[in-house]
């Protein structure tokens, strides 16, 4: 394999484990995706707020997609492997076998998913301690982090799970262990989801005060006492058994992993913008924010010094880009919310029929339908009387309030396709307004952001992207390779291989700008008004809660 200038081509495999599927890409040293494959994975929801998966099922899917992307390739040119995954909790026993995280005792279901909210009581008690480590998660820990889930297991499944557990892995670390046999954890996962400090290490007093003192007595063996920076080589590389499973050469470099959103940020935030006349050109990388939008959305902003943002996770040192502090905002339901709103509408069967007849996805059909009914006004103006508060699964940032609910103001008796299209548009606008709420909160404490870099499944929807540009009043940069999360995972493998001088070097050489979407500034006044209404919605909801809770 040689490129046009006759230099040998090196390849790297990136594997991304998302909420519903596992994806793999074969990526060359220029950051081009040569091959792509995906496969669905199982999910169980045995009761409300409980979501579980299987580590065996996920590993099998990793093997299937990897074998697909390397077909026809001389595997001797594959130099490294990188993983990213959702921040779900994997539980194994002392012999590294799956251990049940459910009342049914089904050991196949050994993962508590990131979106599982079973530990709401536990996280409330943890937040009630007001421990110093909470300063690094925006002042309030999320139920989606690992300490409340661990506490739930101890309090609810002590004999069947807690006392038998040998390892608690974040899913990205499980994958690197499965590939190498080494239990080292990534700095990214432990800092962002487990309260580890890149400067001070574990804080014994935190674990004791929340009732998990047994982890301290065990010297953190079960949750990680060997930590590696993202992109560092793990152990001696791919084991013979894992190599056979994946179809890759034994001994190739395996990188310390990243959480999936962080891989998306890593895979695009460093792209050169020279010549594009963007506000971030000739500005430090800290002027950019990466928005990774799929089932949920994450907003990754970096700074040269630590910035403490109320309701926004972090600051985390070197958790995504080495040498920079990371703040991570987020919305717990975005793609999932759009799906819920559209599929739950009475006109959804009609939409399905018409989209299929026109050979379009339901969302592309809705975008076209909005263009038909907008008449002479900009499409966004159709929602002048329709407003959505998007926290149907609680607010992750910047209010950090799990108890908030979704709201829709402006409903009529209409149940037709026009009504569905308007509700779809208002929901997309609400998500973009939520992004504005997060970014403005970050700006108030010292972030200086002027450009959005966007990736993930929702970034393929032009209406979603344009609404973010218009509502934020900022350009949105889309990567040339749409699978930025997989590029980020491959960059990890490239760094671990030693083919690049550093992670930043790999980022600069493997990332490229694709499309740029500019805001329509003449619509600014309308979206400023929409934002005022947006903030009033949550203000009213909080007032309603106060009234109903009063004695």
Coordinates of C-alpha atoms in Angstrom, one line a residue:
X1 CA 0.0 0.0 0.0
X2 CA 1.5 3.3 -1.1
X3 CA 0.2 6.8 -1.5
X4 CA 0.6 9.0 -4.5
X5 CA 4.0 10.3 -3.4
X6 CA 5.1 6.6 -3.0
X7 CA 5.3 6.8 0.8
X8 CA 4.0 3.6 2.5
X9 CA 0.5 4.0 3.9
X10 CA -0.1 3.3 7.6
X11 CA -3.5 2.5 8.9
X12 CA -5.1 2.8 12.3
X13 CA -8.4 1.2 13.6
X14 CA -10.8 3.3 15.6
X15 CA -13.6 1.6 17.4
X16 CA -16.5 3.6 18.9
X17 CA -19.1 2.0 21.2
X18 CA -22.2 4.2 21.3
X19 CA -25.5 3.9 23.0
X20 CA -27.1 1.7 20.3
X21 CA -24.3 0.4 18.1
X22 CA -20.6 -0.3 17.7
X23 CA -18.8 1.3 14.8
X24 CA -15.3 0.9 13.4
X25 CA -13.3 2.8 10.9
X26 CA -10.0 2.0 9.1
X27 CA -8.2 5.4 8.9
X28 CA -5.0 6.3 7.1
X29 CA -2.3 8.6 8.4
X30 CA -3.9 11.6 6.6
X31 CA -7.1 11.1 8.5
X32 CA -9.1 9.6 5.6
X33 CA -11.7 7.0 6.5
X34 CA -10.9 4.1 4.2
X35 CA -13.5 1.7 5.4
X36 CA -16.5 1.8 7.9
X37 CA -18.8 -0.7 9.5
X38 CA -21.4 -0.7 12.3
X39 CA -23.5 -3.2 14.2
X40 CA -26.4 -2.8 16.6
X41 CA -25.9 -3.9 20.2
X42 CA -28.4 -5.0 22.8
X43 CA -30.0 -2.9 25.5
X44 CA -32.4 -3.9 28.3
X45 CA -34.7 -1.6 30.3
X46 CA -36.1 -3.9 33.0
X47 CA -37.9 -1.1 34.8
X48 CA -38.1 2.7 34.6
X49 CA -34.7 4.5 34.7
X50 CA -32.8 1.2 34.5
X51 CA -30.8 0.7 31.3
X52 CA -28.4 -2.2 31.0
X53 CA -26.1 -3.8 28.4
X54 CA -23.7 -6.8 28.0
X55 CA -20.0 -6.5 27.8
X56 CA -19.8 -9.9 26.0
X57 CA -22.3 -8.6 23.4
X58 CA -20.3 -5.4 22.9
X59 CA -17.0 -7.1 22.5
X60 CA -18.5 -9.5 20.0
X61 CA -19.8 -6.5 18.0
X62 CA -16.3 -4.9 18.2
X63 CA -14.8 -8.0 16.7
X64 CA -17.4 -8.2 13.9
X65 CA -17.0 -4.6 12.7
X66 CA -13.2 -4.6 12.9
X67 CA -13.0 -7.7 10.7
X68 CA -15.3 -6.0 8.2
X69 CA -13.2 -2.8 7.9
X70 CA -9.9 -4.6 7.4
X71 CA -11.1 -6.8 4.5
X72 CA -8.8 -6.6 1.6
X73 CA -6.1 -4.7 3.6
X74 CA -2.6 -6.0 4.2
X75 CA -2.9 -6.0 8.0
X76 CA 0.9 -5.6 8.3
X77 CA 0.2 -1.9 7.5
X78 CA -2.1 -1.5 10.5
X79 CA -0.1 0.2 13.2
X80 CA -2.5 1.0 16.1
X81 CA -5.9 0.6 17.7
X82 CA -7.9 3.1 19.7
X83 CA -11.2 2.8 21.5
X84 CA -13.8 5.2 22.7
X85 CA -17.2 4.4 24.4
X86 CA -20.0 5.7 26.4
X87 CA -19.2 6.3 30.1
X88 CA -21.2 3.2 31.2
X89 CA -20.2 1.1 34.2
X90 CA -19.0 -2.5 33.6
X91 CA -18.9 -5.0 36.4
X92 CA -16.7 -8.1 36.5
X93 CA -16.0 -10.7 39.2
X94 CA -12.6 -11.7 40.5
X95 CA -12.1 -14.0 37.5
X96 CA -13.0 -11.2 35.1
X97 CA -16.4 -12.8 34.3
X98 CA -19.6 -10.7 33.9
X99 CA -21.5 -10.0 37.1
X100 CA -25.2 -9.1 37.2
X101 CA -26.2 -5.5 37.9
X102 CA -29.9 -6.3 38.2
X103 CA -32.3 -7.9 40.6
X104 CA -32.9 -10.8 38.2
X105 CA -29.4 -12.0 38.6
X106 CA -28.8 -12.1 34.8
X107 CA -25.0 -12.0 34.6
X108 CA -25.2 -11.3 30.9
X109 CA -26.5 -7.8 31.8
X110 CA -23.4 -6.6 33.6
X111 CA -23.3 -2.9 32.4
X112 CA -25.2 0.0 34.0
X113 CA -25.6 2.4 31.0
X114 CA -24.6 6.0 31.2
X115 CA -28.2 7.1 30.8
X116 CA -29.4 4.9 33.7
X117 CA -30.9 7.1 36.5
X118 CA -31.6 4.4 39.1
X119 CA -29.1 6.1 41.5
X120 CA -31.0 9.3 41.9
X121 CA -31.4 8.9 45.7
X122 CA -27.7 8.1 46.0
X123 CA -26.5 11.1 44.0
X124 CA -28.7 13.4 46.1
X125 CA -27.0 12.2 49.2
X126 CA -23.6 12.5 47.6
X127 CA -24.4 16.1 46.6
X128 CA -25.6 16.7 50.2
X129 CA -22.1 16.1 51.5
X130 CA -20.9 19.3 49.6
X131 CA -17.5 17.6 49.4
X132 CA -14.6 19.5 47.7
X133 CA -14.4 17.1 44.8
X134 CA -17.8 18.3 43.7
X135 CA -16.2 21.6 42.7
X136 CA -14.8 19.8 39.7
X137 CA -18.2 18.6 38.4
X138 CA -19.9 22.0 38.3
X139 CA -20.8 21.9 42.0
X140 CA -23.3 19.1 41.6
X141 CA -22.6 15.5 40.7
X142 CA -24.7 13.9 37.9
X143 CA -26.5 10.7 38.4
X144 CA -24.8 9.6 35.1
X145 CA -21.4 9.5 36.9
X146 CA -20.0 6.4 38.5
X147 CA -19.9 7.0 42.3
X148 CA -23.7 7.1 42.7
X149 CA -24.0 3.9 40.6
X150 CA -21.4 2.2 42.7
X151 CA -23.2 3.2 45.9
X152 CA -26.5 1.9 44.4
X153 CA -24.9 -1.5 43.8
X154 CA -23.6 -1.6 47.4
X155 CA -26.9 -0.7 48.9
X156 CA -29.1 -2.8 46.6
X157 CA -27.0 -5.8 45.4
X158 CA -24.5 -6.1 48.2
X159 CA -24.2 -9.9 48.3
X160 CA -24.9 -10.8 44.7
X161 CA -22.8 -8.0 43.1
X162 CA -20.8 -5.7 45.4
X163 CA -19.1 -8.3 47.5
X164 CA -18.3 -10.5 44.5
X165 CA -17.0 -7.7 42.2
X166 CA -13.4 -7.8 41.3
X167 CA -13.3 -4.9 38.8
X168 CA -15.5 -1.9 38.1
X169 CA -14.5 -0.5 34.6
X170 CA -15.7 2.5 32.7
X171 CA -16.6 1.0 29.3
X172 CA -13.7 2.6 27.4
X173 CA -11.3 1.0 30.0
X174 CA -13.0 -2.3 29.7
X175 CA -12.2 -2.3 26.0
X176 CA -8.5 -1.5 26.4
X177 CA -8.3 -4.3 29.1
X178 CA -10.0 -6.8 26.8
X179 CA -7.5 -5.9 24.1
X180 CA -4.4 -6.0 26.2
X181 CA -5.1 -7.8 29.5
X182 CA -3.9 -4.7 31.3
X183 CA -6.3 -3.1 33.9
X184 CA -4.8 0.4 33.6
X185 CA -7.4 3.1 33.3
X186 CA -7.5 6.2 31.1
X187 CA -7.0 9.6 32.8
X188 CA -10.0 10.7 30.8
X189 CA -12.5 8.3 32.3
X190 CA -11.3 8.5 35.9
X191 CA -11.1 12.3 36.0
X192 CA -14.4 12.9 34.3
X193 CA -16.6 10.3 35.8
X194 CA -15.0 9.0 39.0
X195 CA -13.6 12.1 40.8
X196 CA -9.9 11.2 40.3
X197 CA -7.7 14.3 40.2
X198 CA -4.9 14.5 37.7
X199 CA -2.9 16.5 40.2
X200 CA -3.8 14.9 43.6
X201 CA -5.0 11.4 42.7
X202 CA -7.9 9.8 44.6
X203 CA -9.4 11.7 47.6
X204 CA -9.9 9.1 50.3
X205 CA -12.2 11.3 52.4
X206 CA -14.7 11.5 49.6
X207 CA -15.1 7.7 49.3
X208 CA -15.4 7.4 53.0
X209 CA -18.0 10.1 53.5
X210 CA -20.3 8.6 50.8
X211 CA -20.1 5.1 52.3
X212 CA -17.7 3.4 49.9
X213 CA -14.7 3.2 52.3
X214 CA -14.0 -0.4 51.1
X215 CA -12.6 1.0 47.9
X216 CA -10.1 3.0 49.9
X217 CA -9.1 -0.1 52.0
X218 CA -8.6 -2.0 48.7
X219 CA -6.2 0.8 47.6
X220 CA -8.5 1.4 44.6
X221 CA -7.6 -1.9 43.0
X222 CA -11.2 -2.4 41.8
X223 CA -11.6 1.0 40.2
X224 CA -8.1 1.8 39.1
X225 CA -4.7 2.6 40.6
X226 CA -2.7 2.6 37.4
X227 CA -3.6 5.6 35.2
X228 CA -2.5 6.5 31.7
X229 CA -3.0 9.6 29.6
X230 CA -5.2 9.2 26.5
X231 CA -3.2 7.9 23.5
X232 CA -0.5 6.3 25.6
X233 CA 0.3 2.7 24.7
X234 CA -1.2 0.1 27.0
X235 CA 0.9 -2.8 28.1
X236 CA 2.6 -4.8 25.3
X237 CA -0.2 -4.1 22.8
X238 CA -2.8 -6.4 21.4
X239 CA -2.7 -9.9 23.0
X240 CA -2.8 -13.0 20.8
X241 CA -6.3 -13.9 22.0
X242 CA -7.7 -10.4 21.2
X243 CA -5.8 -10.3 17.9
X244 CA -7.5 -13.5 16.9
X245 CA -10.9 -12.1 18.0
X246 CA -10.4 -8.9 16.0
X247 CA -8.5 -10.2 13.0
X248 CA -5.6 -7.8 13.7
X249 CA -1.9 -8.5 14.1
X250 CA -0.8 -9.5 17.6
X251 CA 1.3 -6.9 19.4
X252 CA 0.1 -3.8 17.6
X253 CA -0.2 -0.7 19.8
X254 CA -3.4 -0.2 21.8
X255 CA -4.1 3.2 23.1
X256 CA -5.4 4.4 26.5
X257 CA -9.0 5.2 25.6
X258 CA -11.4 8.1 25.7
X259 CA -15.1 8.6 26.5
X260 CA -17.0 8.9 23.2
X261 CA -17.8 12.6 23.3
X262 CA -14.2 13.4 24.2
X263 CA -13.1 11.3 21.2
X264 CA -15.4 13.4 19.0
X265 CA -13.9 16.6 20.4
X266 CA -10.4 15.3 19.9
X267 CA -11.2 14.3 16.4
X268 CA -12.1 17.8 15.1
X269 CA -11.2 20.6 17.5
X270 CA -7.6 20.8 16.3
X271 CA -8.4 21.1 12.6
X272 CA -6.6 23.9 10.7
X273 CA -9.0 26.7 9.7
X274 CA -6.4 28.8 7.8
X275 CA -8.0 30.6 4.8
X276 CA -11.6 30.1 5.9
X277 CA -12.1 33.6 7.3
X278 CA -13.5 32.2 10.6
X279 CA -13.4 34.2 13.9
X280 CA -11.2 31.4 15.4
X281 CA -8.5 31.8 12.8
X282 CA -5.2 33.1 14.3
X283 CA -6.9 32.6 17.7
X284 CA -5.9 30.0 20.3
X285 CA -7.7 26.6 20.2
X286 CA -9.6 27.8 23.4
X287 CA -11.8 30.0 21.1
X288 CA -13.5 26.8 19.8
X289 CA -16.1 24.5 21.4
X290 CA -16.7 21.0 20.2
X291 CA -20.4 20.0 20.2
X292 CA -20.9 16.2 19.9
X293 CA -24.5 15.5 19.2
X294 CA -26.1 12.1 19.1
X295 CA -28.5 10.4 21.5
X296 CA -27.4 13.1 23.9
X297 CA -25.1 16.1 23.3
X298 CA -21.8 17.1 24.9
X299 CA -20.2 20.6 24.8
X300 CA -16.4 20.4 25.2
X301 CA -14.6 23.7 25.8
X302 CA -10.9 23.9 26.8
X303 CA -8.9 26.6 28.6
X304 CA -5.3 27.2 29.5
X305 CA -6.1 27.6 33.2
X306 CA -8.8 26.0 35.3
X307 CA -12.3 27.6 35.0
X308 CA -15.0 26.6 37.4
X309 CA -18.4 26.8 35.7
X310 CA -21.6 26.3 37.8
X311 CA -23.5 23.3 36.5
X312 CA -20.8 22.4 33.9
X313 CA -18.5 19.5 34.6
X314 CA -14.8 20.1 35.1
X315 CA -12.3 21.6 35.0
X316 CA -10.5 18.4 34.1
X317 CA -6.8 18.7 33.3
X318 CA -5.6 16.9 30.1
X319 CA -8.8 14.8 29.9
X320 CA -9.2 15.5 26.2
X321 CA -6.4 17.7 24.8
X322 CA -3.0 17.3 26.6
X323 CA -2.0 20.4 28.6
X324 CA -5.5 22.0 28.6
X325 CA -8.3 22.1 31.1
X326 CA -11.6 20.7 29.9
X327 CA -15.1 21.9 30.8
X328 CA -17.9 19.6 29.6
X329 CA -21.5 20.8 29.3
X330 CA -24.2 18.5 28.1
X331 CA -27.8 17.8 27.3
X332 CA -29.1 14.3 28.4
X333 CA -31.5 13.9 25.6
X334 CA -31.2 15.4 22.2
X335 CA -31.4 12.9 19.4
X336 CA -33.5 10.7 21.7
X337 CA -35.8 13.7 22.3
X338 CA -36.3 14.5 18.6
X339 CA -37.1 10.8 18.0
X340 CA -39.5 10.8 21.0
X341 CA -41.4 13.9 19.8
X342 CA -41.7 12.9 16.2
X343 CA -42.6 9.2 16.8
X344 CA -45.1 10.1 19.5
X345 CA -47.1 12.4 17.3
X346 CA -50.5 11.3 15.8
X347 CA -49.2 12.2 12.3
X348 CA -46.1 9.9 12.5
X349 CA -47.7 7.1 10.4
X350 CA -48.5 9.6 7.7
X351 CA -45.0 11.0 7.8
X352 CA -43.5 7.4 7.5
X353 CA -45.6 6.7 4.4
X354 CA -44.8 10.0 2.7
X355 CA -41.1 9.8 3.5
X356 CA -40.9 6.2 2.2
X357 CA -42.7 7.2 -1.0
X358 CA -40.2 10.0 -1.7
X359 CA -37.3 7.8 -0.7
X360 CA -36.2 10.2 2.0
X361 CA -35.5 9.8 5.7
X362 CA -38.3 11.1 7.9
X363 CA -36.2 14.1 9.0
X364 CA -35.2 15.1 5.5
X365 CA -38.9 14.9 4.6
X366 CA -39.8 17.1 7.5
X367 CA -37.1 19.6 6.5
X368 CA -38.6 19.8 3.0
X369 CA -42.1 20.1 4.4
X370 CA -41.1 23.0 6.6
X371 CA -39.7 24.8 3.5
X372 CA -43.1 24.3 1.8
X373 CA -45.2 25.8 4.6
X374 CA -42.8 28.7 5.6
X375 CA -44.0 30.9 2.7
X376 CA -41.9 34.1 2.6
X377 CA -40.6 34.0 6.1
X378 CA -37.4 32.3 7.3
X379 CA -38.2 28.8 8.4
X380 CA -37.3 29.4 12.0
X381 CA -40.0 32.1 12.3
X382 CA -42.7 29.4 12.0
X383 CA -42.4 28.8 15.8
X384 CA -43.3 32.3 16.9
X385 CA -46.1 30.9 19.0
X386 CA -44.6 27.5 19.8
X387 CA -41.9 27.0 22.4
X388 CA -40.2 23.9 23.9
X389 CA -38.2 23.3 27.1
X390 CA -36.1 20.2 26.1
X391 CA -35.3 18.6 29.5
X392 CA -37.5 15.6 29.2
X393 CA -34.7 13.6 30.9
X394 CA -33.6 16.2 33.4
X395 CA -31.1 19.0 32.9
X396 CA -27.4 18.1 32.8
X397 CA -26.0 21.6 32.2
X398 CA -26.0 24.4 33.2
X399 CA -28.8 24.0 35.8
X400 CA -27.7 20.4 36.9
X401 CA -31.2 19.6 37.9
X402 CA -32.3 16.0 37.4
X403 CA -35.9 16.8 38.4
X404 CA -36.6 19.2 35.6
X405 CA -39.2 18.1 33.0
X406 CA -39.9 18.9 29.4
X407 CA -42.4 21.6 28.5
X408 CA -44.3 22.6 25.3
X409 CA -46.2 25.9 25.2
X410 CA -48.4 26.8 22.2
X411 CA -50.2 23.5 21.4
X412 CA -53.4 23.5 19.4
X413 CA -56.0 20.8 18.5
X414 CA -54.2 20.2 15.2
X415 CA -52.8 16.7 14.7
X416 CA -51.7 17.0 11.1
X417 CA -48.4 16.8 9.4
X418 CA -48.0 20.6 9.5
X419 CA -48.3 20.4 13.3
X420 CA -45.8 17.6 13.6
X421 CA -43.3 19.6 11.4
X422 CA -43.7 22.7 13.6
X423 CA -43.2 20.7 16.8
X424 CA -40.1 19.0 15.3
X425 CA -38.7 22.5 14.4
X426 CA -39.4 23.9 17.9
X427 CA -37.7 20.9 19.5
X428 CA -34.6 21.4 17.4
X429 CA -34.6 25.1 18.3
X430 CA -35.0 24.2 22.0
X431 CA -31.9 22.0 21.8
X432 CA -29.9 24.9 20.1
X433 CA -31.2 27.3 22.8
X434 CA -30.0 24.9 25.4
X435 CA -26.6 25.0 23.8
X436 CA -26.7 28.8 23.9
X437 CA -27.5 28.6 27.6
X438 CA -24.5 26.3 28.3
X439 CA -22.1 28.4 26.2
X440 CA -23.2 31.7 27.7
X441 CA -22.7 30.3 31.2
X442 CA -19.2 29.2 30.2
X443 CA -18.5 32.6 28.9
X444 CA -19.4 34.3 32.1
X445 CA -16.5 32.7 34.0
X446 CA -13.8 33.3 31.4
X447 CA -14.2 31.1 28.3
X448 CA -13.9 33.1 25.1
X449 CA -15.7 31.0 22.5
X450 CA -16.5 32.2 19.0
X451 CA -16.8 29.1 16.8
X452 CA -18.7 25.8 17.1
X453 CA -17.1 22.6 15.8
X454 CA -19.9 20.0 15.5
X455 CA -20.0 16.2 14.9
X456 CA -22.3 13.3 15.6
X457 CA -25.4 11.9 14.0
X458 CA -27.4 15.1 14.4
X459 CA -24.8 17.1 12.6
X460 CA -25.8 15.4 9.4
X461 CA -29.2 17.2 9.6
X462 CA -28.8 20.6 7.9
X463 CA -31.7 22.1 9.8
X464 CA -30.2 21.1 13.1
X465 CA -26.9 22.7 12.2
X466 CA -28.4 25.9 10.8
X467 CA -30.5 26.4 13.8
X468 CA -27.4 26.2 16.0
X469 CA -25.6 28.7 13.8
X470 CA -28.5 31.1 13.9
X471 CA -29.4 30.8 17.5
X472 CA -25.8 31.0 18.7
X473 CA -24.8 33.7 16.2
X474 CA -21.6 31.8 15.5
X475 CA -20.3 29.8 12.5
X476 CA -20.5 26.0 12.7
X477 CA -17.6 24.0 11.4
X478 CA -18.2 20.4 10.2
X479 CA -15.3 18.1 9.7
X480 CA -14.4 16.8 6.3
X481 CA -14.8 13.3 7.7
X482 CA -18.2 13.2 9.2
X483 CA -17.3 10.4 11.6
X484 CA -15.2 12.7 13.9
X485 CA -15.6 10.3 16.9
X486 CA -14.0 7.5 14.9
X487 CA -11.3 9.8 13.7
X488 CA -10.6 10.7 17.4
X489 CA -10.4 7.0 18.3
X490 CA -8.0 6.3 15.4
X491 CA -5.9 9.3 16.4
X492 CA -5.4 7.6 19.8
X493 CA -4.2 4.5 18.0
X494 CA -1.9 6.6 15.8
X495 CA -0.4 8.3 18.8
X496 CA 0.1 5.0 20.7
X497 CA 1.9 3.5 17.6
X498 CA 4.7 6.1 17.8
X499 CA 4.1 7.2 14.2
X500 CA 3.5 10.8 15.4
X501 CA 5.4 13.0 17.8
X502 CA 2.5 13.6 20.1
X503 CA -1.3 13.5 20.3
X504 CA -1.4 17.1 19.1
X505 CA 0.8 16.2 16.2
X506 CA -1.6 13.5 15.2
X507 CA -4.5 15.8 15.5
X508 CA -3.0 18.5 13.3
X509 CA -2.1 16.0 10.5
X510 CA -5.3 13.8 10.6
X511 CA -8.1 16.5 10.9
X512 CA -9.5 18.6 8.1
X513 CA -12.3 21.1 7.8
X514 CA -15.3 20.1 5.6
X515 CA -18.3 22.4 5.5
X516 CA -18.9 25.7 7.2
X517 CA -22.4 26.9 8.1
X518 CA -22.7 30.6 8.8
X519 CA -25.4 32.3 10.9
X520 CA -28.0 34.5 9.3
X521 CA -27.5 37.6 11.4
X522 CA -30.6 39.3 10.1
X523 CA -32.6 36.8 12.2
X524 CA -30.8 37.7 15.4
X525 CA -33.6 39.7 17.0
X526 CA -36.1 36.9 16.6
X527 CA -33.8 34.3 18.2
X528 CA -32.9 36.7 21.0
X529 CA -36.7 36.8 21.8
X530 CA -36.9 33.0 21.6
X531 CA -34.1 32.8 24.1
X532 CA -35.9 35.1 26.5
X533 CA -39.0 32.9 26.3
X534 CA -36.7 29.8 26.7
X535 CA -35.4 31.1 30.0
X536 CA -38.9 32.1 31.2
X537 CA -40.1 28.5 30.7
X538 CA -37.7 27.1 33.2
X539 CA -38.3 30.0 35.6
X540 CA -42.1 29.2 35.5
X541 CA -41.4 25.5 36.0
X542 CA -39.3 26.2 39.0
X543 CA -42.1 28.4 40.4
X544 CA -44.7 25.6 39.8
X545 CA -42.5 23.2 41.7
X546 CA -42.2 25.6 44.6
X547 CA -46.0 26.1 44.8
X548 CA -46.7 22.3 44.6
X549 CA -44.1 21.5 47.2
X550 CA -45.2 24.1 49.7
X551 CA -47.1 23.0 52.8

